[in-house]
CSV table of C-alpha atoms in Angstrom, one decimal:
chain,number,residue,atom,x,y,z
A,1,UNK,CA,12.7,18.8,2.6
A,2,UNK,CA,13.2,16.6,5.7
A,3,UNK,CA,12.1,12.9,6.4
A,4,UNK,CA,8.9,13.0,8.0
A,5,UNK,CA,6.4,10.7,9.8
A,6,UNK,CA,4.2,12.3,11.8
A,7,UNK,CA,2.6,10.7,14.9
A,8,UNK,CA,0.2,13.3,15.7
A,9,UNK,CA,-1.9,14.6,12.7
A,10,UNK,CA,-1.5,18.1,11.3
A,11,UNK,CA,-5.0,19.3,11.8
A,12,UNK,CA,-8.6,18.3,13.1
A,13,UNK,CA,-10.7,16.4,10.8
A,14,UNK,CA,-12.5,13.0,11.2
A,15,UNK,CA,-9.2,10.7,11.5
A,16,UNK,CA,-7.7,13.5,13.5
A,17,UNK,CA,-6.6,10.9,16.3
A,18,UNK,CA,-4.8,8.9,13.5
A,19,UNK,CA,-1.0,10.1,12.8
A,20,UNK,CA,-0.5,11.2,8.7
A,21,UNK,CA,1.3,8.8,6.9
A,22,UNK,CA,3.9,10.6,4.9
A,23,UNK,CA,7.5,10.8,4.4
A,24,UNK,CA,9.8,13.0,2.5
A,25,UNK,CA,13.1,12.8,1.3
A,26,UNK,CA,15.9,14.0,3.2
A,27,UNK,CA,16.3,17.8,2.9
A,28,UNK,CA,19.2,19.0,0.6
A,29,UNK,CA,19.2,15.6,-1.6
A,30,UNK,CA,19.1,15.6,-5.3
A,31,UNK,CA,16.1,16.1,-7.7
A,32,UNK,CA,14.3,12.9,-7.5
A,33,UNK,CA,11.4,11.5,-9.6
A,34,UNK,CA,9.6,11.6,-6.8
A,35,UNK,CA,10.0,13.7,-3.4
A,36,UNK,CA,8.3,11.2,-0.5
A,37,UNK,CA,5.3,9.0,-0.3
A,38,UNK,CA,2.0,8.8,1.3
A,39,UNK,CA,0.0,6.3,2.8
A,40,UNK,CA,-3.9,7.6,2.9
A,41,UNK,CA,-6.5,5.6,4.6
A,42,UNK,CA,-8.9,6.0,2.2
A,43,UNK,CA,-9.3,6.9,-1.5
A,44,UNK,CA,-11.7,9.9,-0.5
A,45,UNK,CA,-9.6,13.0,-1.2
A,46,UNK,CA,-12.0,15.5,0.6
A,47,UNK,CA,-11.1,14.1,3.5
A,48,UNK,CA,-7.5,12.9,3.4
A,49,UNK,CA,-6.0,16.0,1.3
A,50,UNK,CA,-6.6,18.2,4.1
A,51,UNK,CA,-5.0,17.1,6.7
A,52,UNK,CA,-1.6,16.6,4.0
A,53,UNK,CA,-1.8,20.0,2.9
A,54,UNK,CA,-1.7,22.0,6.3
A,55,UNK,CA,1.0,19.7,7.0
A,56,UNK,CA,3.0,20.9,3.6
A,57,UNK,CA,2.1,24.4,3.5
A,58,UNK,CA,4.8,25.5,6.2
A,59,UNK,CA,7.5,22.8,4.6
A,60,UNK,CA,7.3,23.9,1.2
A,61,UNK,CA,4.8,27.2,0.9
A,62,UNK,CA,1.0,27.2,0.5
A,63,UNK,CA,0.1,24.5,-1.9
A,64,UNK,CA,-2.8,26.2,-4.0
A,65,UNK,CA,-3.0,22.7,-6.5
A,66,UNK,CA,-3.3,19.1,-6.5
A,67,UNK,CA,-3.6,16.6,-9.3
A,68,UNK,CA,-4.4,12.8,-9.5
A,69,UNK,CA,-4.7,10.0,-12.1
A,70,UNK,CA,-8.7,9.1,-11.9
A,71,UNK,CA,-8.0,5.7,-11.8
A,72,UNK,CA,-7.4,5.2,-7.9
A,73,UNK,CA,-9.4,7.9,-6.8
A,74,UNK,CA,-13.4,7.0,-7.4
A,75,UNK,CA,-14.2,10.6,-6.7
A,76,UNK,CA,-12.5,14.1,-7.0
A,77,UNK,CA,-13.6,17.0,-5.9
A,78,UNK,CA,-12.7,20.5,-7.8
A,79,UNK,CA,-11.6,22.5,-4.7
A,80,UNK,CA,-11.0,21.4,-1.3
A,81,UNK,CA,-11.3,23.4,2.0
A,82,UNK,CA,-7.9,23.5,4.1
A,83,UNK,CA,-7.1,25.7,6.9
A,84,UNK,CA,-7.4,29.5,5.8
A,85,UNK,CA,-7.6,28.5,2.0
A,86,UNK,CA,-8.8,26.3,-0.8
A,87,UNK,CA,-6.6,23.9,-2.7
A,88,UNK,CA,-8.2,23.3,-6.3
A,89,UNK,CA,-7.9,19.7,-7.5
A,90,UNK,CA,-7.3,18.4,-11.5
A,91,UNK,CA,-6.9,15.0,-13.0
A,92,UNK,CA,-5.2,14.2,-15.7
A,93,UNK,CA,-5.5,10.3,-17.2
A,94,UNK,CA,-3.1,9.4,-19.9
A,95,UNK,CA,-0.1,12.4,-18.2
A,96,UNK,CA,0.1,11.3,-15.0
A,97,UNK,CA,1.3,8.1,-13.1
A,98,UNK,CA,-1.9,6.6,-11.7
A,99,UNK,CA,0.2,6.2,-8.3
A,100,UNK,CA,1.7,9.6,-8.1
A,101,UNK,CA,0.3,13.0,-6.3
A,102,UNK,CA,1.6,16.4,-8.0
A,103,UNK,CA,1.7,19.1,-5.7
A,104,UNK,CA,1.8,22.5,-6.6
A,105,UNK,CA,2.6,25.5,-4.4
A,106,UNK,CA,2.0,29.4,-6.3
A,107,UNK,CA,5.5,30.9,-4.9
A,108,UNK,CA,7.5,27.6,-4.5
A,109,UNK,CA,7.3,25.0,-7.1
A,110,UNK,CA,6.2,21.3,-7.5
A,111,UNK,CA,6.5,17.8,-5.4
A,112,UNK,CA,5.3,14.5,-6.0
A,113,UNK,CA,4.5,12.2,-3.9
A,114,UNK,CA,4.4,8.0,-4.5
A,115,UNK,CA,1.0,7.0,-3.4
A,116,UNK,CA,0.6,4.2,-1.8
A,117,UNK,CA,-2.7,2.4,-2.1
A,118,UNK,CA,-4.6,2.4,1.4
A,119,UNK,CA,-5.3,-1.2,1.2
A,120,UNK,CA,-1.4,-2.2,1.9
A,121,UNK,CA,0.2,-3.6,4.8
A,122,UNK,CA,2.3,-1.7,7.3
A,123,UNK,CA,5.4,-3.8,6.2
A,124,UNK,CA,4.7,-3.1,2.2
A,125,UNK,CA,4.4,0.3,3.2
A,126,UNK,CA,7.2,1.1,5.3
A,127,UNK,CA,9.6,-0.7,2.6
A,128,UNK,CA,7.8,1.8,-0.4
A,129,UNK,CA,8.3,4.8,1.8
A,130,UNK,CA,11.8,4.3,2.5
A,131,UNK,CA,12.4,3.5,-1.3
A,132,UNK,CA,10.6,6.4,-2.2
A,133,UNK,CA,12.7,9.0,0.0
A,134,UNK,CA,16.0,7.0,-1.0
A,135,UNK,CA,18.3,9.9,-2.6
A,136,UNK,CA,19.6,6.8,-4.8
A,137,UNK,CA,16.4,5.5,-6.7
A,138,UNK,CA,15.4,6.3,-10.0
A,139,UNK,CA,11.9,4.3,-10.4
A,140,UNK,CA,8.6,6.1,-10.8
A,141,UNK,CA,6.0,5.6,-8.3
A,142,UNK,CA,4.1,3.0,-10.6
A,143,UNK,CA,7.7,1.8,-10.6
A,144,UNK,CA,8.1,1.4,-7.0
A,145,UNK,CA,4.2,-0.1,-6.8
A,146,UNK,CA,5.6,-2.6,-9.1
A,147,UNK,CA,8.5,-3.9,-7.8
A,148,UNK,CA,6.8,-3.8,-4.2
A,149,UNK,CA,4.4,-6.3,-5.6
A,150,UNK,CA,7.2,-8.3,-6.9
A,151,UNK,CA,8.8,-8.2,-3.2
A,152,UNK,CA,5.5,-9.8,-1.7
A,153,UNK,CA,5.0,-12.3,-4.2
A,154,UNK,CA,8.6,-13.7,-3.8
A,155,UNK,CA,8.3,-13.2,0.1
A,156,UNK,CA,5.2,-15.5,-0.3
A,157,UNK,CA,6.3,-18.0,-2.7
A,158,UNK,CA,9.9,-18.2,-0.4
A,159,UNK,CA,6.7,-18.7,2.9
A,160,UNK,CA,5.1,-21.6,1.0
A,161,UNK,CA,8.2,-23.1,0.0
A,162,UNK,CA,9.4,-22.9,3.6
A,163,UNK,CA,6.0,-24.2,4.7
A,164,UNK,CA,6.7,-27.8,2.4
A,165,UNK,CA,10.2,-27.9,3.0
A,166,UNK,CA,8.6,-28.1,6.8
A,167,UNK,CA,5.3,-30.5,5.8
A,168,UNK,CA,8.0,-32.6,3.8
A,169,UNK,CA,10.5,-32.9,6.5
A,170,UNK,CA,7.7,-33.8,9.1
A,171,UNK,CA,6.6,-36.9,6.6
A,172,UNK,CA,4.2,-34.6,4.1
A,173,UNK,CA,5.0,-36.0,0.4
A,174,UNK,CA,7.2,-39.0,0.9
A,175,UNK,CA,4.4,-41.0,3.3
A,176,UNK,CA,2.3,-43.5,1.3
A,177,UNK,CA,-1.3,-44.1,2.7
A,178,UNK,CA,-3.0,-47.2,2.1
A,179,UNK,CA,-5.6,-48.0,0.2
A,180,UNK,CA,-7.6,-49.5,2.7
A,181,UNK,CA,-8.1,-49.1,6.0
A,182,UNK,CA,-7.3,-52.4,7.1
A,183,UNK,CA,-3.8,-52.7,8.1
A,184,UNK,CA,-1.4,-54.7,5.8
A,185,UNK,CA,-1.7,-58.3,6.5
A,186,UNK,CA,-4.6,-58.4,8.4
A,187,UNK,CA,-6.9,-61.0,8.1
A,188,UNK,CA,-10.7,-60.2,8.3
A,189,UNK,CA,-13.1,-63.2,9.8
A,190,UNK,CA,-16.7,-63.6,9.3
A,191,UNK,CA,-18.4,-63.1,12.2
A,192,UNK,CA,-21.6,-64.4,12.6
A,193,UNK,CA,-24.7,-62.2,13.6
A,194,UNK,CA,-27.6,-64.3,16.1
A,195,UNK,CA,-29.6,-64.7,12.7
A,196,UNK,CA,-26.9,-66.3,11.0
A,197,UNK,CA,-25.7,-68.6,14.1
A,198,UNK,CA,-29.3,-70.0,15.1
């Protein structure tokens, strides 16, 4: 396996002028619990598996099966056309990793792949692909989703404390405001209107 991000997609399809997201580990590295990530754009697998498979078939032989965990995918389709052959598609629930893609190849052998939920941004996703084809990590791809989440949450809360830290420093929490609107020691006169006066 080599580390892989295309910029150009494998075939022609209806995000064919969008690159493929993928990257797989380094060639020659360890068994891993998982083998490289993806980054779909969309949960519909009929038209993102396609487009994944050409582009694995030379790499690791002609995958014949996929399987998914139901739970991110809204629909999946039993067989799915992809250049010169059909790649049948299975679910399991409870046995598989609701963020992991099993690929199957007759004359090679298995791969998964982390998915990573279209929704993310480019920055989650570049960190969970290079964590996923890191020779040296031993988390599953729910794993990995988890512990990206974890990142952004204390990236965020390290942004809003940075944020007060600045609001405070520019007079935020420590300035008092008034009650009133009149200034302090101001002394309001009666003026009176032409009714009053005459």
């Amino acid at each position: 396996m080599t580390a892989t991000m295309l910029d150009k997609p494998a075939v022609e399809d209806r995000t064919s002028s969008l690159p493929l997201r993928l990257m797989l580990a380094p060639a020659g590295t360890a068994p891993a619990l998982i083998d490289g990530a993806w980054w779909p754009r969309s949960r519909d697998l009929t038209a993102e598996l396609p487009a994944l498979t050409a582009l694995l078939d030379p790499l690791w032989g002609r995958i014949t099966r996929v399987t998914v965990n139901p739970t991110f995918w809204p629909v999946i389709p039993r067989k799915v056309p992809v250049a010169g052959h059909v790649v049948h598609v299975g679910w399991f629930k409870a046995e598989q990793d609701p963020h992991k893609l099993l690929l199957l190849s007759y004359t090679t052998g298995r791969w998964d792949l982390l998915v990573i939920p279209p929704e993310t941004g480019p920055a989650t996703a570049a960190r969970l692909m290079a964590a996923a084809t890191d020779p040296s990590q031993c988390l599953t791809a729910s794993g990995l989703i988890q512990e990206a989440e974890l990142f952004r949450i204390a990236a965020e809360a390290d942004w809003d404390s940075t944020r007060e830290t600045v609001w405070d420093s520019e007079g935020g929490h420590d300035t008092r405001r008034p009650t009133s609107r009149t200034p302090a020691g101001a002394v309001i006169d009666h003026v009176a209107t032409p009714a009053e006066g005459m």
